[in-house]
Amino acid sequence: MIFVDGVPFSTHSSSTSHSQGVEILFSLLENPILVSASTSFKANPEKKFSVSERSKWVYLFQREYVTVDPAFVDFVGTDEATTCVGVVIRNSRNGMTSVSHMDSPKIVEMGLSQMLSLLVDNSLETEFDVHLIGGFEEVSPQLNDGSIESENDEDLGGYSIPLCSKIVDTLCSREEKFHIRTTCVLGHNTKRDSDGNTYPIFNGFVVETATGTVIPASFDRSSRCPDEIVRRIRVSVSYEDSSWNGKLLETYETATDSFRISPCCWTRRQYHIALSLQHYSDSEILSICSTSPTAEGPDFVDDLRRKWNYIIEHPHWTETFPKRQPRIFTRSADGKWKRC
């Protein structure tokens, strides 16, 4: 059930489930209270994270989700989103906060259940604050089926609208009480250049766990940790791993404030794809591997090349996960991550 400004939200529609999701979405985007909230969100200066940051934060990549306890974590966030959407769900009673970086309508239903699994307490009156940030009014390119990197399922053509509409439709159909606080998505997160090309205004955000405040944010390479390259590879190979169908990727353990990167395997096919893609030019890689080539950040191609280099240099996944054991990282006294 969705609430806006404390009032149950309804479009009074008899539409089909799919069209109802679109109708709910655009009604929310036009709601004056939420329009004002998006304007306020965009007025905040972007917080820039680097390894020198003294606070304790948890970073998540595409298709991942994390649930954090404010007793352990100061900030939780993500970036590098173009057609993806960041979802924040916070238990207003105890401050427990779950964040996901969703990339396909196919993971929304189970993904929201995963996010809520550690947020629901014993009270039947638990209420949740929800923020939706990301996605934009993109021009969809033609995707190459050989790509091992895509922000959305290839069947969806990279559009943000199906993802956003699926999220709000699923929230509306669940029994929990969701108070929508921010909908900085699609048109609210779109800017245009002089040639009419569209770009996201913001590609990332963080939640300040103590207050629930959500602000724009960006992370440099040093702060997208721990285990950056392996986690990027894990996102890519999950598309071919049936055990992850319909699910968000789990990496962070809430109770221990640690990362547990479960084993994932890359195949000979993915090794040969990496070899092949390395020979393309930067512009060709953007065209092949992105749902929004003109909107990607400056590190997009380099991050892909580093990921492919890792697969080429480590063709056998067991080198990365000896004896099929997870890679575990705990927080040191200075707040940085260290491998166990």
Short mmCIF file of C-alpha atoms in Angstrom, two decimals:
data_model
loop_
_atom_site.label_atom_id
_atom_site.label_comp_id
_atom_site.label_asym_id
_atom_site.label_seq_id
_atom_site.Cartn_x
_atom_site.Cartn_y
_atom_site.Cartn_z
CA MET A 1 0.00 0.00 0.00
CA ILE A 2 1.34 3.41 -0.99
CA PHE A 3 0.93 6.63 1.00
CA VAL A 4 1.82 10.19 0.02
CA ASP A 5 1.90 12.84 2.74
CA GLY A 6 0.26 10.36 5.12
CA VAL A 7 -2.72 9.71 2.85
CA PRO A 8 -3.37 6.42 0.99
CA PHE A 9 -2.56 6.90 -2.67
CA SER A 10 -4.94 5.68 -5.37
CA THR A 11 -5.56 6.38 -9.04
CA HIS A 12 -9.07 4.83 -8.88
CA SER A 13 -8.21 2.93 -12.02
CA SER A 14 -9.65 -0.29 -13.42
CA SER A 15 -6.67 -0.72 -15.77
CA THR A 16 -4.76 -3.95 -16.27
CA SER A 17 -1.80 -4.60 -13.96
CA HIS A 18 0.79 -3.38 -16.50
CA SER A 19 -1.03 -0.20 -17.49
CA GLN A 20 -2.00 0.39 -13.86
CA GLY A 21 1.69 0.48 -12.94
CA VAL A 22 2.33 3.12 -15.59
CA GLU A 23 -0.69 5.12 -14.42
CA ILE A 24 0.43 4.99 -10.78
CA LEU A 25 3.93 6.02 -11.82
CA PHE A 26 2.89 9.12 -13.71
CA SER A 27 0.37 10.10 -11.06
CA LEU A 28 3.18 10.00 -8.51
CA LEU A 29 5.48 12.00 -10.78
CA GLU A 30 2.83 14.71 -11.08
CA ASN A 31 1.97 14.83 -7.37
CA PRO A 32 2.80 18.36 -6.11
CA ILE A 33 4.27 17.11 -2.83
CA LEU A 34 6.58 14.68 -4.60
CA VAL A 35 7.49 17.25 -7.26
CA SER A 36 8.56 19.54 -4.43
CA ALA A 37 10.53 16.70 -2.81
CA SER A 38 12.40 16.03 -6.08
CA THR A 39 13.20 19.72 -6.40
CA SER A 40 14.55 19.76 -2.85
CA PHE A 41 16.63 16.64 -3.49
CA LYS A 42 18.20 18.19 -6.60
CA ALA A 43 19.02 21.38 -4.71
CA ASN A 44 21.41 19.52 -2.41
CA PRO A 45 25.11 19.63 -3.29
CA GLU A 46 26.51 16.30 -4.41
CA LYS A 47 28.52 14.51 -1.71
CA LYS A 48 31.74 13.08 -3.16
CA PHE A 49 33.19 9.94 -1.59
CA SER A 50 36.83 8.87 -1.74
CA VAL A 51 39.04 6.57 0.27
CA SER A 52 39.94 9.54 2.48
CA GLU A 53 36.34 9.80 3.71
CA ARG A 54 36.34 9.36 7.49
CA SER A 55 32.76 8.14 7.87
CA LYS A 56 31.70 4.51 7.60
CA TRP A 57 29.81 3.73 4.42
CA VAL A 58 28.57 0.74 2.44
CA TYR A 59 28.66 0.87 -1.37
CA LEU A 60 26.56 -1.26 -3.69
CA PHE A 61 26.93 -2.02 -7.38
CA GLN A 62 24.29 -2.63 -10.03
CA ARG A 63 21.86 -5.46 -9.18
CA GLU A 64 23.08 -5.60 -5.57
CA TYR A 65 21.17 -4.76 -2.41
CA VAL A 66 22.28 -4.14 1.16
CA THR A 67 20.47 -3.64 4.45
CA VAL A 68 22.37 -1.62 7.05
CA ASP A 69 22.06 -0.93 10.75
CA PRO A 70 22.63 2.75 11.65
CA ALA A 71 24.57 1.57 14.70
CA PHE A 72 27.33 0.34 12.34
CA VAL A 73 27.03 2.44 9.18
CA ASP A 74 26.88 6.21 8.59
CA PHE A 75 26.04 6.18 4.88
CA VAL A 76 24.82 3.66 2.33
CA GLY A 77 24.67 4.41 -1.36
CA THR A 78 25.37 3.72 -4.99
CA ASP A 79 26.18 5.48 -8.26
CA GLU A 80 26.93 4.69 -11.93
CA ALA A 81 23.18 4.49 -12.60
CA THR A 82 21.78 5.60 -15.95
CA THR A 83 18.70 3.56 -16.84
CA CYS A 84 18.83 1.76 -13.48
CA VAL A 85 16.84 2.91 -10.44
CA GLY A 86 17.97 3.14 -6.84
CA VAL A 87 15.37 2.08 -4.28
CA VAL A 88 15.58 3.06 -0.61
CA ILE A 89 13.31 1.47 2.01
CA ARG A 90 13.77 2.59 5.61
CA ASN A 91 12.03 1.34 8.73
CA SER A 92 10.94 4.60 10.33
CA ARG A 93 10.73 2.93 13.74
CA ASN A 94 14.35 1.74 14.12
CA GLY A 95 16.24 3.32 11.22
CA MET A 96 17.19 0.04 9.55
CA THR A 97 17.70 0.90 5.88
CA SER A 98 17.78 -1.23 2.74
CA VAL A 99 19.03 0.08 -0.60
CA SER A 100 19.07 -1.62 -3.99
CA HIS A 101 20.36 -0.76 -7.47
CA MET A 102 17.66 -2.30 -9.67
CA ASP A 103 18.28 -2.94 -13.35
CA SER A 104 15.27 -4.94 -14.59
CA PRO A 105 11.53 -5.34 -13.91
CA LYS A 106 12.17 -9.08 -13.61
CA ILE A 107 13.93 -8.66 -10.25
CA VAL A 108 11.51 -6.20 -8.67
CA GLU A 109 9.04 -8.50 -6.90
CA MET A 110 11.58 -10.83 -5.32
CA GLY A 111 14.05 -7.99 -4.88
CA LEU A 112 11.62 -5.98 -2.77
CA SER A 113 10.93 -9.08 -0.66
CA GLN A 114 14.69 -9.49 -0.15
CA MET A 115 15.00 -5.85 0.91
CA LEU A 116 12.11 -6.12 3.36
CA SER A 117 13.27 -9.39 4.93
CA LEU A 118 15.44 -7.64 7.55
CA LEU A 119 13.33 -4.50 7.87
CA VAL A 120 10.05 -5.93 9.12
CA ASP A 121 9.92 -6.02 12.91
CA ASN A 122 7.36 -7.64 15.20
CA SER A 123 4.92 -4.75 14.96
CA LEU A 124 2.08 -4.99 12.48
CA GLU A 125 2.06 -1.20 12.33
CA THR A 126 5.57 -0.87 10.90
CA GLU A 127 5.74 1.86 8.27
CA PHE A 128 8.43 2.42 5.69
CA ASP A 129 9.83 5.50 4.01
CA VAL A 130 10.59 4.96 0.33
CA HIS A 131 12.80 6.95 -2.05
CA LEU A 132 13.13 6.23 -5.79
CA ILE A 133 16.10 7.85 -7.52
CA GLY A 134 17.54 7.26 -10.97
CA GLY A 135 16.45 6.37 -14.45
CA PHE A 136 15.90 9.12 -17.00
CA GLU A 137 14.13 9.78 -20.27
CA GLU A 138 16.72 7.98 -22.34
CA VAL A 139 16.87 7.29 -26.05
CA SER A 140 17.13 3.53 -26.30
CA PRO A 141 20.00 2.20 -28.43
CA GLN A 142 20.10 -1.13 -30.24
CA LEU A 143 21.76 -3.59 -27.91
CA ASN A 144 24.02 -6.36 -29.10
CA ASP A 145 22.95 -9.77 -27.83
CA GLY A 146 26.59 -10.74 -27.31
CA SER A 147 27.12 -8.18 -24.59
CA ILE A 148 27.93 -9.43 -21.12
CA GLU A 149 27.11 -6.05 -19.61
CA SER A 150 23.67 -4.46 -19.69
CA GLU A 151 21.93 -2.21 -17.21
CA ASN A 152 18.57 -3.74 -18.07
CA ASP A 153 17.38 -7.08 -19.33
CA GLU A 154 17.81 -7.06 -23.10
CA ASP A 155 14.15 -7.93 -23.65
CA LEU A 156 13.22 -4.57 -22.14
CA GLY A 157 15.32 -2.52 -24.53
CA GLY A 158 16.93 -0.49 -21.77
CA TYR A 159 13.90 1.66 -20.93
CA SER A 160 13.53 3.14 -17.46
CA ILE A 161 9.75 3.40 -17.60
CA PRO A 162 8.99 -0.36 -17.34
CA LEU A 163 11.33 -0.63 -14.36
CA CYS A 164 9.87 2.37 -12.53
CA SER A 165 6.28 1.32 -13.21
CA LYS A 166 6.96 -2.23 -11.99
CA ILE A 167 8.46 -0.88 -8.76
CA VAL A 168 5.52 1.36 -7.87
CA ASP A 169 2.94 -1.23 -8.95
CA THR A 170 4.56 -3.86 -6.70
CA LEU A 171 4.75 -1.47 -3.74
CA CYS A 172 1.10 -0.61 -4.25
CA SER A 173 0.03 -4.26 -4.28
CA ARG A 174 1.88 -5.29 -1.11
CA GLU A 175 0.28 -5.16 2.36
CA GLU A 176 3.02 -3.10 4.01
CA LYS A 177 2.63 0.66 4.39
CA PHE A 178 5.04 2.53 2.13
CA HIS A 179 5.32 6.28 2.47
CA ILE A 180 6.73 7.61 -0.79
CA ARG A 181 9.11 10.47 0.05
CA THR A 182 11.07 11.00 -3.17
CA THR A 183 10.46 10.12 -6.84
CA CYS A 184 13.45 11.71 -8.57
CA VAL A 185 13.15 9.48 -11.63
CA LEU A 186 12.51 9.84 -15.37
CA GLY A 187 11.65 13.46 -16.24
CA HIS A 188 12.63 14.71 -12.78
CA ASN A 189 16.12 13.27 -13.31
CA THR A 190 16.66 14.33 -16.94
CA LYS A 191 18.66 17.13 -18.52
CA ARG A 192 19.21 17.90 -22.21
CA ASP A 193 22.11 19.35 -24.14
CA SER A 194 21.88 21.75 -27.09
CA ASP A 195 21.51 18.82 -29.51
CA GLY A 196 18.57 17.36 -27.62
CA ASN A 197 20.51 14.44 -26.12
CA THR A 198 19.26 13.43 -22.68
CA TYR A 199 21.31 12.64 -19.58
CA PRO A 200 20.60 11.82 -15.93
CA ILE A 201 20.99 14.81 -13.64
CA PHE A 202 22.32 12.50 -10.94
CA ASN A 203 23.82 9.01 -11.24
CA GLY A 204 24.02 8.26 -7.53
CA PHE A 205 22.95 9.02 -3.98
CA VAL A 206 23.56 8.13 -0.36
CA VAL A 207 21.30 7.71 2.63
CA GLU A 208 22.45 9.17 5.92
CA THR A 209 21.36 6.30 8.14
CA ALA A 210 20.93 8.26 11.37
CA THR A 211 18.35 10.63 9.89
CA GLY A 212 17.12 8.91 6.73
CA THR A 213 18.14 11.95 4.67
CA VAL A 214 18.85 11.13 1.02
CA ILE A 215 21.26 13.31 -0.96
CA PRO A 216 22.98 13.15 -4.38
CA ALA A 217 26.39 11.47 -4.25
CA SER A 218 29.23 10.15 -6.37
CA PHE A 219 32.02 7.72 -5.53
CA ASP A 220 35.51 7.57 -6.95
CA ARG A 221 37.09 4.24 -7.82
CA SER A 222 38.84 3.94 -4.46
CA SER A 223 35.56 4.21 -2.57
CA ARG A 224 33.64 1.60 -4.60
CA CYS A 225 34.82 -1.12 -2.30
CA PRO A 226 35.52 -3.74 -1.23
CA ASP A 227 36.41 -6.19 -4.03
CA GLU A 228 35.39 -3.87 -6.85
CA ILE A 229 36.41 -5.94 -9.89
CA VAL A 230 35.16 -9.28 -8.58
CA ARG A 231 31.80 -7.74 -7.69
CA ARG A 232 31.54 -6.19 -11.17
CA ILE A 233 32.22 -9.60 -12.71
CA ARG A 234 29.65 -11.17 -10.40
CA VAL A 235 27.00 -8.79 -11.77
CA SER A 236 27.78 -9.81 -15.35
CA VAL A 237 27.91 -13.57 -14.81
CA SER A 238 24.71 -13.52 -12.75
CA TYR A 239 22.75 -12.99 -16.00
CA GLU A 240 23.75 -16.51 -17.07
CA ASP A 241 23.35 -18.12 -13.63
CA SER A 242 19.83 -19.48 -13.18
CA SER A 243 20.20 -19.48 -9.39
CA TRP A 244 20.03 -15.66 -9.51
CA ASN A 245 16.95 -15.43 -11.74
CA GLY A 246 14.62 -12.79 -10.34
CA LYS A 247 16.94 -11.96 -7.42
CA LEU A 248 19.12 -9.11 -6.28
CA LEU A 249 22.72 -10.03 -5.46
CA GLU A 250 23.64 -10.37 -1.80
CA THR A 251 27.11 -9.27 -0.66
CA TYR A 252 26.79 -7.54 2.71
CA GLU A 253 26.01 -9.12 6.08
CA THR A 254 24.00 -6.71 8.20
CA ALA A 255 24.54 -8.20 11.66
CA THR A 256 28.34 -8.33 11.39
CA ASP A 257 28.95 -5.24 9.20
CA SER A 258 31.04 -7.34 6.81
CA PHE A 259 31.08 -8.33 3.15
CA ARG A 260 30.77 -11.94 2.08
CA ILE A 261 31.27 -12.31 -1.68
CA SER A 262 29.88 -15.74 -2.49
CA PRO A 263 31.60 -17.76 -5.25
CA CYS A 264 30.56 -17.11 -8.81
CA CYS A 265 31.88 -18.80 -11.92
CA TRP A 266 32.66 -17.43 -15.36
CA THR A 267 32.56 -19.75 -18.33
CA ARG A 268 34.81 -20.24 -21.34
CA ARG A 269 32.16 -18.39 -23.34
CA GLN A 270 32.52 -15.34 -21.11
CA TYR A 271 36.31 -15.62 -21.37
CA HIS A 272 36.10 -15.54 -25.18
CA ILE A 273 33.61 -12.65 -25.09
CA ALA A 274 36.08 -10.69 -22.94
CA LEU A 275 38.88 -11.44 -25.42
CA SER A 276 36.70 -10.30 -28.31
CA LEU A 277 35.38 -7.11 -26.74
CA GLN A 278 38.84 -5.90 -25.74
CA HIS A 279 39.62 -5.35 -29.45
CA TYR A 280 36.79 -2.87 -29.97
CA SER A 281 37.24 0.88 -29.83
CA ASP A 282 35.87 2.89 -26.90
CA SER A 283 32.94 4.14 -28.99
CA GLU A 284 32.12 0.63 -30.16
CA ILE A 285 32.20 -0.68 -26.58
CA LEU A 286 29.79 2.06 -25.52
CA SER A 287 27.43 1.16 -28.35
CA ILE A 288 27.57 -2.57 -27.62
CA CYS A 289 27.61 -2.62 -23.84
CA SER A 290 25.51 0.30 -22.65
CA THR A 291 21.79 0.96 -22.59
CA SER A 292 22.58 4.69 -22.76
CA PRO A 293 25.94 5.25 -24.53
CA THR A 294 25.86 9.05 -24.47
CA ALA A 295 25.04 9.18 -20.76
CA GLU A 296 27.71 6.94 -19.26
CA GLY A 297 30.37 8.28 -16.91
CA PRO A 298 33.98 8.84 -17.98
CA ASP A 299 35.18 5.59 -16.35
CA PHE A 300 32.58 3.32 -17.97
CA VAL A 301 34.75 1.86 -20.74
CA ASP A 302 37.88 1.65 -18.59
CA ASP A 303 35.93 -0.21 -15.89
CA LEU A 304 34.74 -2.71 -18.49
CA ARG A 305 38.27 -3.19 -19.85
CA ARG A 306 39.63 -3.77 -16.34
CA LYS A 307 36.92 -6.33 -15.71
CA TRP A 308 37.62 -8.14 -18.98
CA ASN A 309 41.36 -8.07 -18.27
CA TYR A 310 40.72 -9.76 -14.95
CA ILE A 311 38.73 -12.55 -16.63
CA ILE A 312 41.44 -12.97 -19.28
CA GLU A 313 44.19 -13.07 -16.67
CA HIS A 314 42.16 -15.41 -14.42
CA PRO A 315 40.28 -17.66 -16.85
CA HIS A 316 39.52 -20.21 -14.12
CA TRP A 317 37.16 -18.77 -11.53
CA THR A 318 38.52 -21.15 -8.87
CA GLU A 319 41.68 -19.01 -8.78
CA THR A 320 39.52 -16.23 -7.34
CA PHE A 321 37.47 -18.54 -5.12
CA PRO A 322 39.85 -21.30 -3.96
CA LYS A 323 37.99 -24.37 -2.69
CA ARG A 324 34.77 -22.54 -3.64
CA GLN A 325 35.05 -20.39 -0.52
CA PRO A 326 33.61 -16.85 -0.29
CA ARG A 327 35.78 -13.75 -0.17
CA ILE A 328 35.22 -12.10 3.23
CA PHE A 329 35.99 -8.50 4.18
CA THR A 330 35.67 -6.91 7.60
CA ARG A 331 36.00 -3.30 8.69
CA SER A 332 39.29 -2.31 10.32
CA ALA A 333 39.68 0.21 13.13
CA ASP A 334 40.06 3.09 10.66
CA GLY A 335 36.79 2.15 8.93
CA LYS A 336 38.44 0.69 5.81
CA TRP A 337 37.76 -2.81 4.49
CA LYS A 338 40.32 -5.60 4.90
CA ARG A 339 40.32 -9.10 3.44
CA CYS A 340 40.08 -11.93 5.96
#
